[in-house]
Structure formats: C-alpha cells, structure tokens
Amino acid sequence: MGSRVSYTVVGVFVVVLTAALVAAGLWLATGLRQGDTRLYSIYLTDSAAGLGRDSPVSYRGVDVGQVRELDIDPSDPRRVHVVAALRADLPVREGISATLKMRGVTGIAYLDLSGGAPDAPPLQAPADEPYPVIPYRESLLMRLDTAVSEGLDSLDELTRQVSEALSEDNRRALAETLANLARLTGTLAEQSERIDGMARRSEEVLDGVNDSVARLPDTLAAVEAAARSLEDTAGRFSEAGTELTGLGESGREGIRQLNEDTLPRINALTEELRRTSGRLERTLESLSRDPQQLLYGPARREPGPGER
C-alpha cells in the first residue's frame, strides 16, 4: 500500500515539474513579459512570406521584440497588418522605419528597424489607431523584384515592337529603301565632278556676297548722301513752287491783256495771212500752168461775144 502511494506522489511531482519546465521554456523563448513590452503597428506593402507569429524584430541587428499578430489589413487588402511587441525601454522615436529582410541562407524573415534621431520626439499613436504606427519601407528584394518585373515587361514590349518592325512588309520596305539609297549613292558618285563645280561656284558666290557685305557701309553712306541731296532738292522745289505761285498771281493780269488786246490783233493778222496765202497759192498754180508768164506777163483773155 505504501509503495503504491509513493508512485502516485512521484507521478504527480513529475507532471508538475514537467509543466513548470514547459512554462519556463515558453517564458524563456519569448524572452519578454507582457509588462515589459509595448505594442506597435506596422503595415507591410510587401509580401509577408516567411514572416509569422514570434518572428524576430531587430533594431540595427539587435533583437528587440517579436511579431505578436499578423493578418490582412481589412481596410486595405493590399497591406499586411503586423503587431509587434518591442522592449519597453527601446527608444522608438519619429523617423524610425521598418523593413522586411531575410536572415542568412536559412531564408528566415524578420523585421529590421532603423532611423529615429536621438532628439526626435517619441512615436505616438494616431487618433484612429490603437498603437503607434512604425512606417514601412519596401525591402531591397521587393524593389529588385519590382524593377525586374518592370524590366521584363519593357523587354516584352520591346520584343513585340521589334517583331512588328521586322514584319514582311517592313522588311520589304527596308530593302527598297536600301536599294534607293544605293542608287542615290551611285548617282552622287557619278555627279561628283558636277557637284564639285557647283561647290566651287557656291564659294565664288559667297565670296561675292562677302565683298558686297564689305562694301555695304560705303553704299549706305552714299545712299544717306543721296537722301540728303533729295532733301535739299525738295527744299528748292518748295521755294520754286512759292515763286511760281507769285508768278501765277502776276501772270493773271498779263493773260487778261492778252485776251483783250493781243489776241484780237493776232486773229486779224492770221486772217490776212490766210488771204495772202490763198492769193499766193493761186499765183503758183497759174505759173505752173504757164511759166512764160514770168517773161511776158499773163496771157490776155480772149474777149467774149459782144466784147469786141
């Protein structure tokens, strides 16, 4: 009977000791007690693959906490909400940030904290958050993955464009263009002497233009002198116009006298000259019919009937 009781006591002792050891192991594994930690929120924009509950959180390589909770952010499914328990004595200040990294070749994911100046104020919880929020920076692997993905997309687009550029129609057009270029090159080679001659004539023309440009100041000076001469001439014309105006006033009286006295006399003289011209014309006609009139005078007219 006594040995049977001893076995029961020993069994109970072993069970209690085992539970105590398990509890101590769990406490030592966490390394933290609830009263010695502070909770912070971190919103990951990268994939949380490899990160889980109890994953370590380090600050500049020193373990300072663990991941307490990990879940999809209900307000934005593109983010992962991480609740991290950090040491209460850790100075978490504004300017601190978290990055997801991989540890060694094992591929164990952990959160690494960095930043936060010593004189910066402590990080406070926003009004709509239960815990202070540590900003998250994309990891190098994610940036490389994004860059590689974008590069592959660009490469695919470039490949597609090259394929379109090298289509049958474009290759045919390119071949025709190269053939035309070859013909053009041959034509230019055949006309090289003519082109050289044109180039020489162009140089001569340019030399002439340069000479003309060099003479341009003298030409402008001559034009300016001619302009001054025209101004002087215009002044003289103005003076002559003034004088002609005076002559016009004095000429009106002479015109009146001409109309009243001189012109009637000229008209009478003109009429007398007209009559004299008529008589002279008749005399010339008579001499033309009978030139002897110059020697013997005009022939006598035969008397008519009853004039004897």
Short mmCIF file of C-alpha atoms in Angstrom, two decimals:
data_model
loop_
_atom_site.label_atom_id
_atom_site.label_comp_id
_atom_site.label_asym_id
_atom_site.label_seq_id
_atom_site.Cartn_x
_atom_site.Cartn_y
_atom_site.Cartn_z
CA MET A 1 0.00 0.00 0.00
CA GLY A 2 2.82 2.36 0.93
CA SER A 3 4.71 1.77 -2.30
CA ARG A 4 1.55 2.38 -4.28
CA VAL A 5 1.21 5.90 -2.68
CA SER A 6 4.84 6.66 -3.39
CA TYR A 7 4.36 6.04 -7.07
CA THR A 8 1.34 8.36 -7.14
CA VAL A 9 3.26 11.16 -5.45
CA VAL A 10 6.18 10.69 -7.76
CA GLY A 11 3.88 10.77 -10.81
CA VAL A 12 2.20 13.97 -9.66
CA PHE A 13 5.58 15.54 -8.95
CA VAL A 14 6.85 14.62 -12.41
CA VAL A 15 3.78 16.06 -14.11
CA VAL A 16 4.00 19.31 -12.11
CA LEU A 17 7.73 19.57 -12.79
CA THR A 18 7.19 18.96 -16.49
CA ALA A 19 4.51 21.68 -16.67
CA ALA A 20 6.80 24.06 -14.82
CA LEU A 21 9.62 23.35 -17.19
CA VAL A 22 7.36 23.85 -20.20
CA ALA A 23 6.13 27.17 -18.79
CA ALA A 24 9.69 28.28 -18.06
CA GLY A 25 10.75 27.27 -21.54
CA LEU A 26 7.93 29.27 -23.07
CA TRP A 27 8.84 32.26 -20.93
CA LEU A 28 12.47 31.98 -21.85
CA ALA A 29 11.59 31.50 -25.53
CA THR A 30 9.63 34.71 -25.62
CA GLY A 31 12.29 36.43 -23.54
CA LEU A 32 9.76 39.12 -22.71
CA ARG A 33 6.94 39.62 -20.31
CA GLN A 34 3.76 41.45 -21.05
CA GLY A 35 4.59 44.23 -18.66
CA ASP A 36 7.99 44.78 -20.27
CA THR A 37 6.76 45.33 -23.86
CA ARG A 38 5.00 47.92 -25.90
CA LEU A 39 2.89 47.17 -28.94
CA TYR A 40 3.39 48.89 -32.30
CA SER A 41 1.60 48.56 -35.66
CA ILE A 42 3.47 48.07 -38.92
CA TYR A 43 1.67 47.94 -42.29
CA LEU A 44 3.62 45.89 -44.83
CA THR A 45 3.19 46.63 -48.53
CA ASP A 46 5.42 43.67 -49.47
CA SER A 47 4.56 40.00 -49.34
CA ALA A 48 4.82 38.65 -45.78
CA ALA A 49 6.04 35.24 -46.98
CA GLY A 50 8.40 33.73 -44.36
CA LEU A 51 7.15 36.07 -41.62
CA GLY A 52 4.90 34.70 -38.86
CA ARG A 53 4.00 34.98 -35.21
CA ASP A 54 7.02 35.08 -32.93
CA SER A 55 9.25 36.15 -35.87
CA PRO A 56 12.04 38.34 -34.52
CA VAL A 57 12.13 42.13 -34.73
CA SER A 58 15.59 43.70 -34.59
CA TYR A 59 16.97 47.21 -34.32
CA ARG A 60 20.26 47.61 -36.17
CA GLY A 61 20.84 43.86 -35.90
CA VAL A 62 19.89 43.54 -32.19
CA ASP A 63 16.74 41.55 -31.34
CA VAL A 64 14.36 43.92 -29.57
CA GLY A 65 11.00 42.17 -29.94
CA GLN A 66 8.77 39.75 -31.74
CA VAL A 67 5.80 39.68 -34.06
CA ARG A 68 2.70 39.32 -31.89
CA GLU A 69 -0.03 39.30 -34.57
CA LEU A 70 -0.05 39.05 -38.37
CA ASP A 71 -3.11 39.44 -40.59
CA ILE A 72 -4.53 41.12 -43.75
CA ASP A 73 -5.47 44.76 -43.21
CA PRO A 74 -9.29 44.84 -43.52
CA SER A 75 -9.25 48.49 -44.65
CA ASP A 76 -6.77 47.76 -47.48
CA PRO A 77 -6.30 44.12 -48.54
CA ARG A 78 -3.08 45.07 -50.33
CA ARG A 79 -1.38 45.54 -46.95
CA VAL A 80 -0.45 43.17 -44.13
CA HIS A 81 -1.04 44.43 -40.59
CA VAL A 82 1.68 43.38 -38.19
CA VAL A 83 1.50 43.99 -34.43
CA ALA A 84 5.00 43.88 -32.96
CA ALA A 85 5.85 43.68 -29.25
CA LEU A 86 9.03 45.67 -28.58
CA ARG A 87 11.04 46.18 -25.43
CA ALA A 88 9.59 48.90 -23.26
CA ASP A 89 12.99 50.53 -22.82
CA LEU A 90 13.57 50.78 -26.60
CA PRO A 91 13.54 54.45 -27.68
CA VAL A 92 11.11 54.37 -30.58
CA ARG A 93 11.15 57.94 -31.97
CA GLU A 94 9.75 59.71 -35.01
CA GLY A 95 11.77 58.96 -38.11
CA ILE A 96 12.08 55.23 -37.36
CA SER A 97 11.09 52.79 -40.11
CA ALA A 98 10.75 49.02 -40.58
CA THR A 99 11.93 46.82 -43.45
CA LEU A 100 11.32 43.14 -44.16
CA LYS A 101 14.60 41.24 -44.55
CA MET A 102 15.84 37.66 -44.85
CA ARG A 103 18.35 36.26 -42.38
CA GLY A 104 21.31 34.39 -43.84
CA VAL A 105 20.90 31.41 -46.12
CA THR A 106 18.07 29.98 -43.99
CA GLY A 107 15.59 32.41 -45.51
CA ILE A 108 14.03 33.27 -42.12
CA ALA A 109 12.17 36.56 -42.47
CA TYR A 110 12.39 39.23 -39.81
CA LEU A 111 11.60 42.93 -39.39
CA ASP A 112 14.55 45.30 -39.11
CA LEU A 113 14.10 48.77 -37.55
CA SER A 114 16.31 51.74 -38.39
CA GLY A 115 16.31 55.52 -38.09
CA GLY A 116 14.94 57.82 -35.45
CA ALA A 117 17.19 60.69 -34.33
CA PRO A 118 18.06 60.90 -30.61
CA ASP A 119 16.48 64.36 -30.30
CA ALA A 120 13.26 63.38 -32.14
CA PRO A 121 10.05 63.13 -30.09
CA PRO A 122 8.72 59.67 -29.16
CA LEU A 123 6.41 57.99 -31.64
CA GLN A 124 2.77 58.48 -30.61
CA ALA A 125 -0.35 56.57 -31.63
CA PRO A 126 -2.61 58.30 -34.18
CA ALA A 127 -6.18 59.10 -33.19
CA ASP A 128 -7.59 56.23 -35.30
CA GLU A 129 -5.00 53.61 -34.26
CA PRO A 130 -4.72 51.64 -31.00
CA TYR A 131 -0.90 51.56 -31.20
CA PRO A 132 1.82 53.82 -32.58
CA VAL A 133 2.45 53.10 -36.28
CA ILE A 134 6.02 52.48 -37.44
CA PRO A 135 6.30 53.45 -41.17
CA TYR A 136 7.33 50.68 -43.52
CA ARG A 137 9.93 50.90 -46.29
CA GLU A 138 9.93 48.44 -49.17
CA SER A 139 12.65 45.86 -48.86
CA LEU A 140 15.55 45.66 -51.27
CA LEU A 141 14.29 42.32 -52.54
CA MET A 142 10.88 43.81 -53.27
CA ARG A 143 12.43 46.80 -55.04
CA LEU A 144 14.59 44.44 -57.08
CA ASP A 145 11.58 42.26 -57.83
CA THR A 146 9.57 45.30 -58.94
CA ALA A 147 12.45 46.56 -61.08
CA VAL A 148 12.94 43.12 -62.64
CA SER A 149 9.21 42.79 -63.32
CA GLU A 150 9.08 46.22 -64.94
CA GLY A 151 12.22 45.40 -66.92
CA LEU A 152 10.70 42.16 -68.16
CA ASP A 153 7.52 43.99 -69.14
CA SER A 154 9.59 46.58 -71.02
CA LEU A 155 11.56 43.78 -72.67
CA ASP A 156 8.34 42.08 -73.74
CA GLU A 157 7.04 45.35 -75.19
CA LEU A 158 10.36 45.97 -76.96
CA THR A 159 10.29 42.45 -78.37
CA ARG A 160 6.77 42.99 -79.64
CA GLN A 161 7.72 46.29 -81.27
CA VAL A 162 10.80 44.73 -82.87
CA SER A 163 8.65 41.89 -84.19
CA GLU A 164 6.24 44.39 -85.68
CA ALA A 165 9.10 46.42 -87.13
CA LEU A 166 10.57 43.30 -88.74
CA SER A 167 7.33 42.20 -90.37
CA GLU A 168 7.32 41.12 -94.00
CA ASP A 169 6.01 44.46 -95.25
CA ASN A 170 8.53 46.44 -93.21
CA ARG A 171 11.41 44.22 -94.35
CA ARG A 172 10.34 44.72 -97.97
CA ALA A 173 10.11 48.48 -97.44
CA LEU A 174 13.54 48.49 -95.77
CA ALA A 175 15.03 46.57 -98.68
CA GLU A 176 13.53 49.07 -101.15
CA THR A 177 14.87 51.95 -99.07
CA LEU A 178 18.37 50.45 -99.06
CA ALA A 179 18.17 49.89 -102.82
CA ASN A 180 17.11 53.51 -103.36
CA LEU A 181 19.93 54.65 -101.10
CA ALA A 182 22.41 52.61 -103.12
CA ARG A 183 21.13 54.16 -106.37
CA LEU A 184 21.32 57.62 -104.84
CA THR A 185 24.88 56.98 -103.72
CA GLY A 186 25.82 55.79 -107.21
CA THR A 187 24.23 58.87 -108.79
CA LEU A 188 26.11 61.14 -106.41
CA ALA A 189 29.36 59.37 -107.25
CA GLU A 190 28.72 59.85 -110.98
CA GLN A 191 27.90 63.52 -110.48
CA SER A 192 30.82 64.16 -108.15
CA GLU A 193 32.63 66.44 -110.62
CA ARG A 194 29.48 68.44 -111.24
CA ILE A 195 28.86 68.70 -107.52
CA ASP A 196 32.45 69.88 -107.04
CA GLY A 197 31.89 72.53 -109.71
CA MET A 198 28.69 73.64 -108.01
CA ALA A 199 30.53 73.81 -104.71
CA ARG A 200 33.25 75.98 -106.26
CA ARG A 201 30.66 78.28 -107.83
CA SER A 202 28.90 78.47 -104.50
CA GLU A 203 32.17 79.50 -102.90
CA GLU A 204 32.61 82.19 -105.55
CA VAL A 205 29.10 83.44 -104.96
CA LEU A 206 29.75 83.51 -101.23
CA ASP A 207 32.97 85.45 -101.84
CA GLY A 208 30.97 87.93 -103.92
CA VAL A 209 28.41 88.20 -101.18
CA ASN A 210 31.17 88.82 -98.66
CA ASP A 211 32.60 91.57 -100.87
CA SER A 212 29.14 93.09 -101.19
CA VAL A 213 28.71 92.97 -97.46
CA ALA A 214 32.12 94.61 -97.03
CA ARG A 215 31.05 97.42 -99.41
CA LEU A 216 27.72 97.78 -97.72
CA PRO A 217 28.86 100.58 -95.32
CA ASP A 218 30.09 102.68 -98.28
CA THR A 219 26.83 102.02 -100.14
CA LEU A 220 24.82 103.06 -97.11
CA ALA A 221 26.87 106.23 -96.81
CA ALA A 222 26.20 107.01 -100.50
CA VAL A 223 22.51 106.36 -100.01
CA GLU A 224 22.50 108.64 -96.99
CA ALA A 225 24.23 111.39 -99.02
CA ALA A 226 21.70 110.92 -101.83
CA ALA A 227 18.90 111.19 -99.31
CA ARG A 228 20.33 114.46 -98.03
CA SER A 229 20.64 115.70 -101.61
CA LEU A 230 17.00 114.77 -102.24
CA GLU A 231 16.02 116.69 -99.13
CA ASP A 232 17.90 119.77 -100.43
CA THR A 233 16.29 119.39 -103.86
CA ALA A 234 12.87 119.07 -102.26
CA GLY A 235 13.56 122.29 -100.37
CA ARG A 236 14.49 124.06 -103.57
CA PHE A 237 11.38 122.73 -105.29
CA SER A 238 9.35 124.11 -102.42
CA GLU A 239 10.96 127.51 -102.86
CA ALA A 240 10.38 127.34 -106.64
CA GLY A 241 6.75 126.47 -106.01
CA THR A 242 6.43 129.55 -103.84
CA GLU A 243 7.95 131.68 -106.59
CA LEU A 244 5.65 130.11 -109.22
CA THR A 245 2.72 130.98 -107.04
CA GLY A 246 3.79 134.62 -107.12
CA LEU A 247 4.33 134.47 -110.86
CA GLY A 248 0.88 133.00 -111.27
CA GLU A 249 -0.62 136.00 -109.49
CA SER A 250 1.28 138.43 -111.69
CA GLY A 251 0.55 136.37 -114.82
CA ARG A 252 -3.22 136.66 -114.46
CA GLU A 253 -3.07 140.37 -115.44
CA GLY A 254 -0.89 139.60 -118.46
CA ILE A 255 -3.32 136.89 -119.59
CA ARG A 256 -6.24 139.31 -119.32
CA GLN A 257 -4.42 141.85 -121.50
CA LEU A 258 -3.50 139.11 -123.92
CA ASN A 259 -7.14 138.07 -124.30
CA GLU A 260 -8.48 141.62 -124.63
CA ASP A 261 -5.85 143.24 -126.87
CA THR A 262 -3.19 140.97 -128.29
CA LEU A 263 -5.33 138.01 -129.35
CA PRO A 264 -7.77 140.07 -131.50
CA ARG A 265 -4.80 141.55 -133.35
CA ILE A 266 -3.26 138.15 -133.80
CA ASN A 267 -6.58 136.85 -135.15
CA ALA A 268 -6.79 139.70 -137.68
CA LEU A 269 -3.19 139.13 -138.73
CA THR A 270 -3.90 135.41 -139.09
CA GLU A 271 -6.90 136.13 -141.33
CA GLU A 272 -4.81 138.47 -143.51
CA LEU A 273 -2.08 135.84 -143.80
CA ARG A 274 -4.69 133.27 -144.78
CA ARG A 275 -5.98 135.51 -147.61
CA THR A 276 -2.43 136.29 -148.76
CA SER A 277 -1.62 132.58 -148.72
CA GLY A 278 -4.67 131.93 -150.91
CA ARG A 279 -3.62 134.51 -153.45
CA LEU A 280 -0.06 133.18 -153.47
CA GLU A 281 -1.36 129.66 -153.98
CA ARG A 282 -3.45 130.75 -156.98
CA THR A 283 -0.42 132.60 -158.45
CA LEU A 284 1.73 129.48 -158.11
CA GLU A 285 -0.92 127.38 -159.81
CA SER A 286 -1.09 129.88 -162.67
CA LEU A 287 2.69 129.84 -163.07
CA SER A 288 2.64 126.09 -163.02
CA ARG A 289 0.21 126.06 -165.95
CA ASP A 290 2.03 128.82 -167.91
CA PRO A 291 5.64 129.51 -166.85
CA GLN A 292 6.04 132.15 -169.65
CA GLN A 293 4.06 134.49 -167.50
CA LEU A 294 7.32 135.29 -165.72
CA LEU A 295 8.65 136.78 -169.01
CA TYR A 296 5.61 138.01 -170.90
CA GLY A 297 3.11 138.52 -168.18
CA PRO A 298 -0.23 136.86 -168.01
CA ALA A 299 -1.88 135.96 -171.32
CA ARG A 300 -4.66 138.13 -172.46
CA ARG A 301 -8.08 136.71 -172.13
CA GLU A 302 -9.99 136.37 -175.42
CA PRO A 303 -12.94 138.75 -175.48
CA GLY A 304 -16.25 137.05 -175.37
CA PRO A 305 -19.12 137.56 -177.72
CA GLY A 306 -20.16 141.21 -177.86
CA GLU A 307 -16.88 142.40 -176.24
CA ARG A 308 -15.05 143.38 -179.43
#
